[in-house]
Structure formats: structure tokens, C-alpha cells
Coordinates of C-alpha atoms and ligand atoms in Angstrom, one line a residue:
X1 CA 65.7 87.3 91.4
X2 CA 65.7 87.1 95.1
X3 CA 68.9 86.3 97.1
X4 CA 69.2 84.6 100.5
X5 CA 70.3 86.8 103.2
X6 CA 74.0 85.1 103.1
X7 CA 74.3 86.0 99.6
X8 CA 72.8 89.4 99.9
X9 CA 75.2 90.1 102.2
X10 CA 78.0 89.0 100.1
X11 CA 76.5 91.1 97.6
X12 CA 76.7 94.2 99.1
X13 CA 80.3 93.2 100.4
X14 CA 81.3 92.9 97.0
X15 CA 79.4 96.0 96.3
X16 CA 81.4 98.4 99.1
X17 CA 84.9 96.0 98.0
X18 CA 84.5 97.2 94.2
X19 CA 83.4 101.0 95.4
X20 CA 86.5 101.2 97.4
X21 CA 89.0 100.0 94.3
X22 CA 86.5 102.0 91.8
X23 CA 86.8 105.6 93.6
X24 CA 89.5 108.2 93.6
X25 CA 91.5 109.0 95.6
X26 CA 93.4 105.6 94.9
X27 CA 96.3 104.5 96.4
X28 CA 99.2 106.3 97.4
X29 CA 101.3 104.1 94.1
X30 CA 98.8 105.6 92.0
X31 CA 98.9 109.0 93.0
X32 CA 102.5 109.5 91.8
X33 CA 100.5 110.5 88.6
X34 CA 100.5 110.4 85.1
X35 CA 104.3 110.3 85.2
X36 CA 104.3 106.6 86.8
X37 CA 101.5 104.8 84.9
X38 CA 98.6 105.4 82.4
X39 CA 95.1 104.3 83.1
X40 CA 93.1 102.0 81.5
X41 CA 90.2 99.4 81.9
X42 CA 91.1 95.6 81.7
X43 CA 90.7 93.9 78.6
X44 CA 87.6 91.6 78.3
X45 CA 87.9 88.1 78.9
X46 CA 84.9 86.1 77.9
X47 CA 82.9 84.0 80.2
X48 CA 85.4 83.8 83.3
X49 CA 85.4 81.4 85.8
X50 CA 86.8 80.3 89.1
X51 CA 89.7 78.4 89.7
X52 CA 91.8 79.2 92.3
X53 CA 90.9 80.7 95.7
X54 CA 92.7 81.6 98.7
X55 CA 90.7 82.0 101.3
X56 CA 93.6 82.8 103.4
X57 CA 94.3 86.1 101.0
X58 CA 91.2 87.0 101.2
X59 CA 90.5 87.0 104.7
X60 CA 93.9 89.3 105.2
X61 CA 92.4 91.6 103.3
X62 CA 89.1 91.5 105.2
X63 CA 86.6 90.2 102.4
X64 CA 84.0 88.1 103.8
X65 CA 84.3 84.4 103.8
X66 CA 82.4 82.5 100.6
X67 CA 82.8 86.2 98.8
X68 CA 83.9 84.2 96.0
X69 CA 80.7 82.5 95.8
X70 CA 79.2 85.9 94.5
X71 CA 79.2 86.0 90.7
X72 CA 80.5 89.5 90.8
X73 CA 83.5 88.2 92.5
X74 CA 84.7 86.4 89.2
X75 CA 83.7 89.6 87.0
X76 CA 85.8 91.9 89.1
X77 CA 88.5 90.0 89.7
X78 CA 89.3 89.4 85.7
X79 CA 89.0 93.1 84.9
X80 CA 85.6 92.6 83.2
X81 CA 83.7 95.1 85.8
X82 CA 86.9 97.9 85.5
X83 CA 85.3 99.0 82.1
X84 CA 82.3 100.5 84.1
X85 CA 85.0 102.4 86.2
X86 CA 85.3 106.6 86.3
X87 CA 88.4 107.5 83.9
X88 CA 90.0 108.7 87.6
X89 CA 89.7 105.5 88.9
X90 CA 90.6 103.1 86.3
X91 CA 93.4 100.3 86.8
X92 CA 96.7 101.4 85.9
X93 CA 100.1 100.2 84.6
X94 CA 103.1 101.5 85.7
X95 CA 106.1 101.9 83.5
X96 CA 109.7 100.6 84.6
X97 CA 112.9 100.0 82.9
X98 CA 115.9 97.4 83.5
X99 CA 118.4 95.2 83.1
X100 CA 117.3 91.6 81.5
X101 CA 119.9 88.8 81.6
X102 CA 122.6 91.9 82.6
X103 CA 122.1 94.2 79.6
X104 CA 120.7 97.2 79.6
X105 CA 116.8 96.7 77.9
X106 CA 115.0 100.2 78.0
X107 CA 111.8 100.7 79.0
X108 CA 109.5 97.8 79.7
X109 CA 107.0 98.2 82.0
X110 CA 103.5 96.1 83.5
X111 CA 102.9 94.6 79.9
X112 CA 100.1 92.7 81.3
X113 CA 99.3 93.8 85.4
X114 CA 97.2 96.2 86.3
X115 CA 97.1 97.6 89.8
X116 CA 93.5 97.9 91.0
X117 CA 94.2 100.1 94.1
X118 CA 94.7 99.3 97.8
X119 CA 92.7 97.5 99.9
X120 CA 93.1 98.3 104.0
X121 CA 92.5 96.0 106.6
X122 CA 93.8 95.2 110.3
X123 CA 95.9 98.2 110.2
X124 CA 97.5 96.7 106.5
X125 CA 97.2 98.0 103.6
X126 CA 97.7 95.7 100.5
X127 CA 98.1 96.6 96.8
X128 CA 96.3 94.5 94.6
X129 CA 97.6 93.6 90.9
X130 CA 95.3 91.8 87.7
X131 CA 98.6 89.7 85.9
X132 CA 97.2 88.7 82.3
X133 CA 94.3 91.6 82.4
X134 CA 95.5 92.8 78.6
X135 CA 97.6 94.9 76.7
X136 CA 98.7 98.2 78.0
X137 CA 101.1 100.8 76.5
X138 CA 104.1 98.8 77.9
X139 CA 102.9 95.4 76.4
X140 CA 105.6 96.4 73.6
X141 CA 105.2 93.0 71.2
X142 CA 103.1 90.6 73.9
X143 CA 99.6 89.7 74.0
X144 CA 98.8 91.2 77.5
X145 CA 97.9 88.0 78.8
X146 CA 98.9 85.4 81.1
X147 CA 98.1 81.5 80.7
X148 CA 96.4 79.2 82.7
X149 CA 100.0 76.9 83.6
X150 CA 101.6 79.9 84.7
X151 CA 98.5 81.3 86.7
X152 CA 98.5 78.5 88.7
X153 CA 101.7 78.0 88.9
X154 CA 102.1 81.7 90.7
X155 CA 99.4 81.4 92.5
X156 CA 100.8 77.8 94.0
X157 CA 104.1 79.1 94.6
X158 CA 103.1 82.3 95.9
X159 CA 101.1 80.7 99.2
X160 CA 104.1 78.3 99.1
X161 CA 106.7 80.6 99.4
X162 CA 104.2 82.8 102.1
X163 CA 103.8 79.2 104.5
X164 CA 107.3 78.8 104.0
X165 CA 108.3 82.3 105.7
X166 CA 109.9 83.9 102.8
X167 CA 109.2 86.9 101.7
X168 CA 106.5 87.4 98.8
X169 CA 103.9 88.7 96.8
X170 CA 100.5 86.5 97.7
X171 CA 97.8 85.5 95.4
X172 CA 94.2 85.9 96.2
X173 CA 92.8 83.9 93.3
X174 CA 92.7 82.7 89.5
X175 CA 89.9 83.4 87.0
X176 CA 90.7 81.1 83.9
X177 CA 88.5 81.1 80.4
X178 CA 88.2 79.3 77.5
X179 CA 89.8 82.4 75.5
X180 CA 92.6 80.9 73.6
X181 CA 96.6 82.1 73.8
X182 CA 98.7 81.8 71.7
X183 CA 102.4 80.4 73.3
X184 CA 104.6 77.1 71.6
X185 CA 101.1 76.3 71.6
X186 CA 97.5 77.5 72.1
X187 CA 96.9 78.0 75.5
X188 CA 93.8 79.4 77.4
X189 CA 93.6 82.6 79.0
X190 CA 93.7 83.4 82.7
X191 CA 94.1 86.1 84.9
X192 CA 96.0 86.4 88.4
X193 CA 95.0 88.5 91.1
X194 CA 98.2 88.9 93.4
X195 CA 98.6 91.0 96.7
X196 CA 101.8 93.2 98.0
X197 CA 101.9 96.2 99.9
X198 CA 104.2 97.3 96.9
X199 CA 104.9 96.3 93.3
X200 CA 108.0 98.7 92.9
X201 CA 110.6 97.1 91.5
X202 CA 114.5 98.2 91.0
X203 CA 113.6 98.8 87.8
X204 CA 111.1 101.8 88.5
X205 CA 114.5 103.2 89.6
X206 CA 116.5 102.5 86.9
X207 CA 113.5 103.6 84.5
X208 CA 113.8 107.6 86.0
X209 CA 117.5 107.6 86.5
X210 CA 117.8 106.4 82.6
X211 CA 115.7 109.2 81.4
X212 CA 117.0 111.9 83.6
X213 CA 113.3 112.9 85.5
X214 CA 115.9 113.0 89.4
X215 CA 112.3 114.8 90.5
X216 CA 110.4 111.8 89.4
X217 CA 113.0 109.6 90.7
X218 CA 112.9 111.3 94.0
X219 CA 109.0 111.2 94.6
X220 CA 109.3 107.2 94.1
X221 CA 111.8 106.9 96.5
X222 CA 109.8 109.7 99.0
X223 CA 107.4 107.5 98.7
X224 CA 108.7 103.9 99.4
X225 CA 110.4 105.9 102.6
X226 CA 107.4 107.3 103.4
X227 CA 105.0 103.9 103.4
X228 CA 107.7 101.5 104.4
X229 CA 110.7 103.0 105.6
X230 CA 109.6 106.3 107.2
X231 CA 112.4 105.7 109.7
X232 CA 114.7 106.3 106.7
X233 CA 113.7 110.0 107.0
X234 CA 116.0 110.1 110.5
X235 CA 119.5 109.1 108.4
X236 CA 122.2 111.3 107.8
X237 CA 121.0 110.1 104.1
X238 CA 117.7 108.6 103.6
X239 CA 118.3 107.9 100.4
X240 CA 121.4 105.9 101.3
X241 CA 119.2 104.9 104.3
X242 CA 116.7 103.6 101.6
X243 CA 119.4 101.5 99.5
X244 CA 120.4 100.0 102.5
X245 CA 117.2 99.0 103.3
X246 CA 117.1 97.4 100.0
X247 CA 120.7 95.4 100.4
X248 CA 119.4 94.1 103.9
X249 CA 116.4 92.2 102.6
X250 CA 117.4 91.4 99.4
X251 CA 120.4 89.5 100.9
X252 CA 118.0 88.1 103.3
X253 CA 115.6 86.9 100.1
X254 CA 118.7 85.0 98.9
X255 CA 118.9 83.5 102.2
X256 CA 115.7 82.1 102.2
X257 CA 115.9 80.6 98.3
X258 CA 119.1 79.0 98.8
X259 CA 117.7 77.2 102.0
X260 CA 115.1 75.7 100.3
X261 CA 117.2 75.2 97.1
X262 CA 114.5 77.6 95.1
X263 CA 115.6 79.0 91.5
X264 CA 113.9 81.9 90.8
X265 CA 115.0 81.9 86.7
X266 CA 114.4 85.5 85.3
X267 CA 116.5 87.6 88.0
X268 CA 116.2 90.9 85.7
X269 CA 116.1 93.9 87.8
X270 CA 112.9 94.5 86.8
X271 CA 112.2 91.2 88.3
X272 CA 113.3 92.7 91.6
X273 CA 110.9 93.8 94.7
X274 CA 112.2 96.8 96.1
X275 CA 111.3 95.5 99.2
X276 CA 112.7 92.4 99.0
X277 CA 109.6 89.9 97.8
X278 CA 110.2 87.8 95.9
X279 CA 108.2 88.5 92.5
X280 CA 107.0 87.7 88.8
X281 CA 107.2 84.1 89.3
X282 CA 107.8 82.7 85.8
X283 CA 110.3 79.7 85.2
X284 CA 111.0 79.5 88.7
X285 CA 111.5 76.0 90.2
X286 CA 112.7 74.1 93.4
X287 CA 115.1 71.7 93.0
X288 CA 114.6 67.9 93.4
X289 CA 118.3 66.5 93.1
X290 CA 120.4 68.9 94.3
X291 CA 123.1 70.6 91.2
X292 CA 124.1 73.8 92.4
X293 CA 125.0 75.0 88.8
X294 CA 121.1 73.6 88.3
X295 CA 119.4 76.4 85.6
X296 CA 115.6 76.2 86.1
X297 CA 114.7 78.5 83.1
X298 CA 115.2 76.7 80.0
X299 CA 115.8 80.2 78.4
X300 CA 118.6 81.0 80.0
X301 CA 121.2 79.5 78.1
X302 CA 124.0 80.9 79.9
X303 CA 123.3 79.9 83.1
X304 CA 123.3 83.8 84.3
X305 CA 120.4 82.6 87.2
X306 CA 121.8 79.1 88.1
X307 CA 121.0 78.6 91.7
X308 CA 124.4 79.2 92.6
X309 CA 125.2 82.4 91.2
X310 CA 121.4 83.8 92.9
X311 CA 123.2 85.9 95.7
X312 CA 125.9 87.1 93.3
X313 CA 123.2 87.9 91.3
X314 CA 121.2 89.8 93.5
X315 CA 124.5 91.7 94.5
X316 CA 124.7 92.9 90.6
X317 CA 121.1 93.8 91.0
X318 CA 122.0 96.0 93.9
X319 CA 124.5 97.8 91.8
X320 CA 121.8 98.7 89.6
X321 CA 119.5 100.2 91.8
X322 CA 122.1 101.8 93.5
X323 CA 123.3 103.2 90.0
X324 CA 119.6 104.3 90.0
X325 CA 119.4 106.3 92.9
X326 CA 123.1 108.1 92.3
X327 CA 121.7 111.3 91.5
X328 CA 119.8 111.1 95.0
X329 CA 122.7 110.6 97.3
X330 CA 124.9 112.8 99.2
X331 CA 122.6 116.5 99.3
X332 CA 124.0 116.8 102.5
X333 CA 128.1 116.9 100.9
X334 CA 129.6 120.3 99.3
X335 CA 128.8 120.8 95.7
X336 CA 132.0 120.4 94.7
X337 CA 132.6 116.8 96.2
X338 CA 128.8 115.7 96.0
X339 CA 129.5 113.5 93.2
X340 CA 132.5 111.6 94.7
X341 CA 130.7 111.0 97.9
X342 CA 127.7 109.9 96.8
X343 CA 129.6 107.1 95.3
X344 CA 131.7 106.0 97.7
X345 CA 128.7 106.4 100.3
X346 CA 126.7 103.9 97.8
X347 CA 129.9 101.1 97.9
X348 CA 129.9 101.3 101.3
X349 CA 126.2 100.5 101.5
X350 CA 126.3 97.8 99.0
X351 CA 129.1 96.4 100.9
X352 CA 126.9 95.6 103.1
X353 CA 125.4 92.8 101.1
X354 CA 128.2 90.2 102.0
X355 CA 128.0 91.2 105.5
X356 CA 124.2 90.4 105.9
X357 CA 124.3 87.5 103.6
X358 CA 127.3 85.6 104.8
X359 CA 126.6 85.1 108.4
X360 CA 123.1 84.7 107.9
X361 CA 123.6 81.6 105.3
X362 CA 125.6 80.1 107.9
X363 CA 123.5 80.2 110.6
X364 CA 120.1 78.9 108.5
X365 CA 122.4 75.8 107.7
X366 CA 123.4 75.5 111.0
X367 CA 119.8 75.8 112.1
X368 CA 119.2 73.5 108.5
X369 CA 121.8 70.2 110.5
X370 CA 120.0 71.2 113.9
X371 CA 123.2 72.9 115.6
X372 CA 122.4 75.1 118.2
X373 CA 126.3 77.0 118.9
X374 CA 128.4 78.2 115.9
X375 CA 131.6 76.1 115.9
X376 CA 135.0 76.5 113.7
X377 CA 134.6 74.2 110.9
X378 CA 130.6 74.1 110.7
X379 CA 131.4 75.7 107.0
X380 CA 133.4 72.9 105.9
X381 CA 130.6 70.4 107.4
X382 CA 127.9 72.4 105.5
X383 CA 129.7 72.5 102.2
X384 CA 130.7 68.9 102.0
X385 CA 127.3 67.8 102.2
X386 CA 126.7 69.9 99.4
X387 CA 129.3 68.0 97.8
X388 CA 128.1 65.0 98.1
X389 CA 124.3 65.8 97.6
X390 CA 125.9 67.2 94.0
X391 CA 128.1 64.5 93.4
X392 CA 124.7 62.1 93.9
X393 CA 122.1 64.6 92.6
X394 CA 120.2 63.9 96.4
X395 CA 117.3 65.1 96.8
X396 CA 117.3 68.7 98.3
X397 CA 114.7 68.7 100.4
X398 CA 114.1 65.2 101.7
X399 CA 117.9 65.1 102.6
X400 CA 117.4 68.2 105.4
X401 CA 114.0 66.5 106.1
X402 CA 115.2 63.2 106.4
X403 CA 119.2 64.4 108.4
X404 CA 116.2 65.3 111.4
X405 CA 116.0 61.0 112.0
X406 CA 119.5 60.8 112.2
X407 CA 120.5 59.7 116.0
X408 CA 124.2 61.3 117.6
X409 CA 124.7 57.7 118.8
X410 CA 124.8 55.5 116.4
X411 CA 123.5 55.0 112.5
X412 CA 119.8 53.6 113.4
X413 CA 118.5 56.3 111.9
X414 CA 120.8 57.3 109.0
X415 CA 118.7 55.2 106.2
X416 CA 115.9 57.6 104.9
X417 CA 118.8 60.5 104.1
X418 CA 121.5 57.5 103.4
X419 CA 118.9 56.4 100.7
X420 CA 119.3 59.3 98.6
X421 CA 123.0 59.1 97.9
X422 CA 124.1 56.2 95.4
X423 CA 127.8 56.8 97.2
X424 CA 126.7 55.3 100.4
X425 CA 130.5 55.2 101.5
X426 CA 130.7 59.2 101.0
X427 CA 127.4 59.7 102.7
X428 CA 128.9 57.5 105.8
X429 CA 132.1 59.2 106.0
X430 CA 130.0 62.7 106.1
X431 CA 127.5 61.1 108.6
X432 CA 130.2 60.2 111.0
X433 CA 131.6 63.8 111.0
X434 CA 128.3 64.9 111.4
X435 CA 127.7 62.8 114.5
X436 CA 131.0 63.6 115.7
X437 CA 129.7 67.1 115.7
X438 CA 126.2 66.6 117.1
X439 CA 128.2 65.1 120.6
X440 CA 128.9 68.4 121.3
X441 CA 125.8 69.9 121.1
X442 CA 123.7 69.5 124.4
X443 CA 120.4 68.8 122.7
X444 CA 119.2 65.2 122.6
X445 CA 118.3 63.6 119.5
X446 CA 114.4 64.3 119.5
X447 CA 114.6 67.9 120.5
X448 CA 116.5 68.5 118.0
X449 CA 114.4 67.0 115.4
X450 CA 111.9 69.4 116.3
X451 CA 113.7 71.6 115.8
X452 CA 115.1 70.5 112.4
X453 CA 111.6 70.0 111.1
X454 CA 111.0 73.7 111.6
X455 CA 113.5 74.7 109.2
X456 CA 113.3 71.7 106.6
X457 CA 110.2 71.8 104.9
X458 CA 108.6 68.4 104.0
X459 CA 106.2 69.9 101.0
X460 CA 107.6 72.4 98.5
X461 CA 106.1 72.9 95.4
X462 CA 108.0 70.4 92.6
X463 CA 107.6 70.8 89.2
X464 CA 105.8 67.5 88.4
X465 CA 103.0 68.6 91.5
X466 CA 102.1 71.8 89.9
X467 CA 102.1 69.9 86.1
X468 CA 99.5 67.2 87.7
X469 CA 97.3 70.2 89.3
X470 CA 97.6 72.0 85.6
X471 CA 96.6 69.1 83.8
X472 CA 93.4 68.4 85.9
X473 CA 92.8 72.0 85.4
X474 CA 92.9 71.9 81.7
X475 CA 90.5 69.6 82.0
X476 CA 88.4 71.8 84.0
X477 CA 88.8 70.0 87.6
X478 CA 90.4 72.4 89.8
X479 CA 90.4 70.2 92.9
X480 CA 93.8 69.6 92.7
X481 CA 94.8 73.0 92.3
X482 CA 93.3 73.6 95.8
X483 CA 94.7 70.4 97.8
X484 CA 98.5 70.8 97.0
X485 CA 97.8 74.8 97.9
X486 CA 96.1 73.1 101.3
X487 CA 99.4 70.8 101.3
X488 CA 101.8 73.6 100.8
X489 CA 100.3 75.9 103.2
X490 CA 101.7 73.2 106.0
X491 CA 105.1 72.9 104.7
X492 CA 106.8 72.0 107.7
X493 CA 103.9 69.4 109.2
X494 CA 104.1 65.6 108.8
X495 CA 100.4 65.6 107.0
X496 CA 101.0 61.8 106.8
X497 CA 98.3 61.4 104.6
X498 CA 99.8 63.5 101.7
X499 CA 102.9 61.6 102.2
X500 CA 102.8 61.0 98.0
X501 CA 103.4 64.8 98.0
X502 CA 106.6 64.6 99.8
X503 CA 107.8 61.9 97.2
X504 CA 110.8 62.1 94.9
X505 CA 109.4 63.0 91.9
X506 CA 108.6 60.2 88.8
X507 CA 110.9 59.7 85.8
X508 CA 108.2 61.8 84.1
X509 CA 109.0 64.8 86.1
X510 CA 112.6 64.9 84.0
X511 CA 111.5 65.9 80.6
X512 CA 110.0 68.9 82.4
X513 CA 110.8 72.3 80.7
X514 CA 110.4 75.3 82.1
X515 CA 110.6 78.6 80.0
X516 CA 110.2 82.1 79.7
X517 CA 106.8 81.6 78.0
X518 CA 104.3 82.3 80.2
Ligands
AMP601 P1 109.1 89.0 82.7 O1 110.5 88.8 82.5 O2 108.2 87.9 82.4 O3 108.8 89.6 84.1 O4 108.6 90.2 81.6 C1 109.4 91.2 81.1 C2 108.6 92.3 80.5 O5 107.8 91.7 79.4 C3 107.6 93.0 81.4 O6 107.6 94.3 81.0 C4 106.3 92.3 81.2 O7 105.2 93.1 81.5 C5 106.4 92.0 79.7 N1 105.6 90.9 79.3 C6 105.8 89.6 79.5 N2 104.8 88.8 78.9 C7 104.0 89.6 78.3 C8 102.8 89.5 77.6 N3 102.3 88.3 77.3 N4 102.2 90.6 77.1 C9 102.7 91.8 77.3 N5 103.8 92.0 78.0 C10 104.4 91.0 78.5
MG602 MG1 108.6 90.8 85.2

């Protein structure tokens, strides 16, 4: 068979990519050692193909363009060409513990990711992960496998959430196959490739303080200072140093999803980046009319993840991983009052949460309604519009879109948010106030919808979008798949020609159910 020099070239791109993932040493992760994760090849998946692509991904981490042209591409990228790879080298899952829906659960563990190694680029260097590659010591009772809906569903959201600014793991692509799952119903197999610069989790934490290994426990957090917080190593603690790390952009995380009125659904703490990504996207959604007590995961039948509770959450999270790293704290106390110290040190830190959070909320919903200067009773303004988006179930996101056409003179351009309220008279009285406000902001009406529409994204990834792109996909046309990821990676742009993505959703979109199965 003889290639064309393009292809050739991808071939031996492909070549030097799977040599760099297929030779010791790995990355630092895996170097931890047998104590952190077993090796093992992927499972096979029979006769993979392409369905999802970011070329964006792949360019970041400095694979050629069209490399997913090259039939080796799909092969590697579901685990199929791992089973060639040295016993050194092999894919790996790491094992965690944590706390699922607040109670304690044991060890769990990557039932069905496998890190490949690390890939360096521009100065970066970028873990990347096989979700759905097969069963490992920690798949406990599941399959190992991921399905096609919830592939693409990840891999949507992902390079939604990226193009939105918030913090997250990325997705380089989807392989799918014909290889029935079993779920509710049968499903077909696929396999994610996603893309951090770490998959630790607060769990990994919890897992070594739960089974008393404080060295083990200590090399993990050496080595999260070391690669991402080696300024940590300067604190009086860098252990604390480290936990505050964590509270800082974890309450920064919760920031970003309550702007956008996202719902993550499975908050575990093993669901939790220790660097504050946002991770393991399963029954996540983003709200169309807005409920702040709105549940997203249909499993969660106490409401424990409602989007209002999130930050609260994530605060209770905190106190895991804090719980976690106890045994680290405080070396630099006597003996005799380590213990003591080391927890009131940790309080102190995670005190910290409400004093990130807080302010920071307020000013993204000031910078949400376009106000430039903090003023005494922008908190009451902000949470009466809540109010009466809850009250009339508005639409989350067209309402901050739409507030940007609203004029400080007069009501000319109140209709397109009006439109969304069924109380028009309660929208009115909060437009007023909100005018009322505006006239004391310098800023004229246009520069401030520029400013608006910066912060307010147009496109998010609804629930009803992602279920048309998995339906085509079912049915083997992945077009879709790639336009809304081409949509979403514009959020904040007019695109006036996807204006049917912007849409409320249709009366289909309510008997939507999102679960834990995935
Ligand atoms: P999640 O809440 O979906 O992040 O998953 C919780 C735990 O279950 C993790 O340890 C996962 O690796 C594991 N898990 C979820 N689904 C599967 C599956 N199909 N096969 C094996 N393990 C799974
Ligand atoms: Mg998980």
C-alpha cells in the first residue's frame, strides 16, 4: 500500500504520538507507583469509528492537523493499540475513595478511565484519559464502559464549558462502535478521550487518609504542589498552602456554574477536581427556565445537588478533603499541640470559601446586569430578578442575553427579556428599578451591551441540542455532533445564522431525563 506524502506524514506523527504514550518513563501521575493505580491494556472494542473530533484539542496538544484522518488514530484512541504496549508502559487506573451523595462509600476508583500518559506541548503538559476503555480492578459491579449519549454529551459540554471560560477537563475526541451496552436499555459502546493537566480528585485524598498510608497521602499532595502549586513549597504550611489552593478555585468553579445557571448533578467528592475543573460530566444540565431548587440528575431524589445548594455543596466537599489532608497539617507545631493546630489552621482555611465566593458572585452579576461600580443594594436588585425569573420559570440564559437590549431611557427595548416572564407587571416593576439604577452608571446604552454580551452567553449546551445531535448519531450521521460543538465554541457571538440554537427549547425537551446511567 503506498501512502501520499500528507498521509505518510501523518503516519509517522501518529507513530512518534503513540511511542511517546507507549514508553516508560510515563508521566509524573503515574510514577507515584503501584500504590496509586494498576496497569492494564484497554479492553477491545470492535471495529471503532470516528465520531467526534476537536481539532482545537488536538492542536493544543501539538498533533498535526487531519491526524485523525490516519486509521491508527481511531485504534489508539479506543484503547485497541494499548494491548501491544510494554507491561511498564501500559494505561493505568488509579484508585480513589469518597463521599457519594454525603456518605461515606469506600473505595471506588477509575471504573472505566484509563490514563494514557502525558503529552507536552507549548511549554504544557496535558494528561490524557480513555472514559469507557473497560473494566479495571475498581469497576466494582459496572461494565467498564461508557455509551455513546453520554460520550457526546461530555465531549459537547466539555468544549462548551472551555469556550465559556470555566474551568474544565477538554475532550479531544469520540470513538463509538457498534458493541452493544447494556443501560435501561441497550446502548452502544463508545469511548472518550478527555484532556487535563490532572485527574486527581478529592477523593484520591480521602482514599489514603481512610486507609491510614499519611506517606502515600503525602507523595500525592508533593506532587500536586510540585506540578501546579510549587509556590506552595514557600508557606509557613504547604499543605495548608495546598488546601487553600483548593478552596480558592473551587469557590471560583461555583462562580462560574451559577452564572451560567449550570447543574453539575453527581457532586460526590470523587467527582471533585483538585484543581478546580470541573469533571465526570454525567447528569449534568443547564437550565432553560430558571428554578433554583431545579435537580438536573433524575437520581437524586433528595435534591442534595439542586443548583442552589452547588456552592454549599462544594463547601462540604472542602471539608472532606480537608478531613483528608489532617494528618498533613501543622509539622511545623509542637508535638503536643500538633493535632489541635492542624485543625483550627484547616477551619481557618476553609473559611476562606465564603470570602472568595461571596464577593466574587456579586460582582459576575453585576458584570451579568452590565454595572460597572458596586453600589448598596445591587444584592437586592440581583436577587429579585431571580425571583421573578423563578416565579415565571424565565429562561436563564436568554434573560441575561436579552437584559443587554434593554435602554436606561426608556422601555423600547425591554420586549425580548419582557417576553419571558408571563408576570409582565413584576418584570416592569423590576425593569424600572433596574433603569433607575443604570442612570447612575456613566456607560451609555450600547457600550454597555458589549459588554453584557461578554458575560451572557447566547449558546449553551440545552438538553434537547445534545438529544438531537445523539439521535443523528445513533443513526450514524455525526454532522450534528460537530456543528453545535462549532456553535458552542462561540458562545458569546451573535452567529445569526444558528439563531435556532439560541431558541427556548420545544415542548419535547420537558420529558427529558437525565440520570446517573451513563
Ligand atoms: P460517577 O459518579 O459516574 O463518577 O462514578 C462513580 C464510580 O463508579 C467511579 O468509581 C466510576 O469509575 C464507577 N463507574 C461508573 N460507571 C461505571 C461503569 N460502567 N463501569 C465501571 N465503573 C463505573
Ligand atoms: Mg466519577
Amino acid at each position: 500500500m503506498s501512502f501520499s506524502p500528507s498521509i505518510a506524514g501523518l503516519s509517522a506523527a501518529l507513530t512518534d504520538l503513540s511511542n511517546t504514550l507507549a514508553t516508560p518513563p510515563s508521566n509524573a501521575f503515574a510514577r507515584l507507583g503501584g500504590s496509586f493505580l494498576t496497569r492494564l491494556p484497554a479492553a477491545p472494542l470492535a471495529a471503532p469509528y470516528l465520531v467526534g473530533f476537536s481539532a482545537e484539542t488536538a492542536a493544543r496538544l501539538g498533533m498535526p492537523e487531519g491526524i485523525e484522518r490516519d486509521p491508527g488514530f481511531v485504534e489508539l484512541f479506543c484503547g485497541n493499540a494499548t494491548r501491544d504496549w510494554p507491561a511498564d508502559a501500559l494505561p493505568y487506573a488509579s484508585v480513589y475513595s469518597g463521599h457519594q451523595f454525603g456518605v461515606w462509600a469506600g473505595q471506588l476508583g477509575d471504573g472505566r478511565a484509563l490514563g494514557l500518559g502525558e503529552l507536552e506541548h507549548d511549554g504544557e503538559r496535558l494528561e490524557l484519559q480513555l472514559k469507557g476503555a473497560g473494566r479495571t480492578p475498581y469497576s466494582r459491579m459496572g461494565d467498564g464502559r461508557a455509551v455513546l449519549r453520554s460520550s457526546i454529551r461530555e465531549y459537547l459540554c466539555s468544549e462548551a464549558m472551555h469556550h465559556l471560560g470555566i474551568p474544565t477537563t477538554r475532550a479531544l475526541c469520540v470513538i463509538g462502535s457498534d458493541q452493544p451496552v447494556r443501560r435501561e436499555t441497550i446502548e452502544t459502546a463508545a469511548v472518550l478521550t478527555r484532556v487535563a493537566p490532572s485527574f486527581v480528585r478529592f477523593g484520591h485524598f480521602e482514599h489514603f487518609y481512610a486507609n491510614d498510608r499519611i506517606d502515600a497521602l503525602r507523595a500525592l499532595a508533593d506532587h500536586v504542589i510540585e506540578r501546579f502549586c510549587p509556590h506552595c513549597k514557600e508557606a509557613d504550611d504547604p499543605y495548608l498552602a495546598l488546601l487553600a489552593e483548593a478552596v480558592r478555585s473551587t469557590a471560583d468553579l461555583m462562580v462560574d456554574w451559577q452564572a451560567v445557571g449550570f447543574c453539575h448533578g453527581v457532586m460526590n467528592t470523587d467527582n471533585m477536581s483538585i484543581l478546580g475543573l470541573t469533571i465526570d460530566y454525567g447528569p449534568f444540565g443547564f437550565m432553560d427556565g430558571f428554578d433554583a431548587g431545579h435537580i438536573c440528575n433524575h437520581s437524586d431524589t433528595q435534591g442534595r445537588y439542586a443548583y442552589r445548594l452547588q456552592p454549599q455543596i462544594a463547601y462540604w466537599n472542602l471539608f472532606c478533603l480537608a478531613q483528608g489532608l489532617l494528618p498533613l497539617f501543622g509539622a511545623r507545631h509542637d508535638e503536643s499541640v500538633r493535632a489541635d493546630k492542624a485543625v483550627e489552621d484547616a477551619q481557618h482555611v476553609l473559611a476562606g470559601f465564603r470570602e472568595r465566593f461571596a464577593p466574587a458572585l456579586e460582582n459576575r452579576m453585576r458584570a451579568k446586569l452590565g454595572l460597572e461600580q458596586a453600589r448598596d443594594g445591587d444584592d437586592a436588585l440581583v436577587n429579585r430578578l431571580f425571583e421573578v425569573m423563578h416565579a415565571n420559570r424565565a429562561d436563564f440564559t436568554l434573560t441575561f442575553r436579552n437584559l443587554a437590549r434593554l435602554s436606561k431611557h426608556d422601555a423600547s427595548g425591554d420586549a425580548p427579556a419582557r417576553d419571558l416572564f408571563l408576570d409582565r407587571v413584576a418584570f416592569d416593576a423590576w425593569a424600572n428599578d433596574y433603569r433607575a439604577r443604570l442612570a447612575a452608571e456613566s456607560r451609555d446604552d450600547t457600550t454597555r451591551a458589549i459588554a453584557m454580551n461578554r458575560v451572557n452567553p447566547k449558546f449553551v449546551l440545552r438538553n434537547h441540542l445534545a438529544e438531537t445531535a445523539i439521535q443523528r448519531a445513533k443513526e450514524k450521521d455525526f454532522s450534528e455532533v460537530e456543528r453545535l460543538a462549532t456553535v458552542l465554541r462561540r458562545p458569546f457571538d451573535e452567529q445569526p445564522e444558528h439563531a435556532s440554537y439560541a431558541g427556548l427549547p420545544p415542548d419535547w425537551a420537558n420529558s427529558l431525563e437525565v440520570s446517573c446511567s451513563s
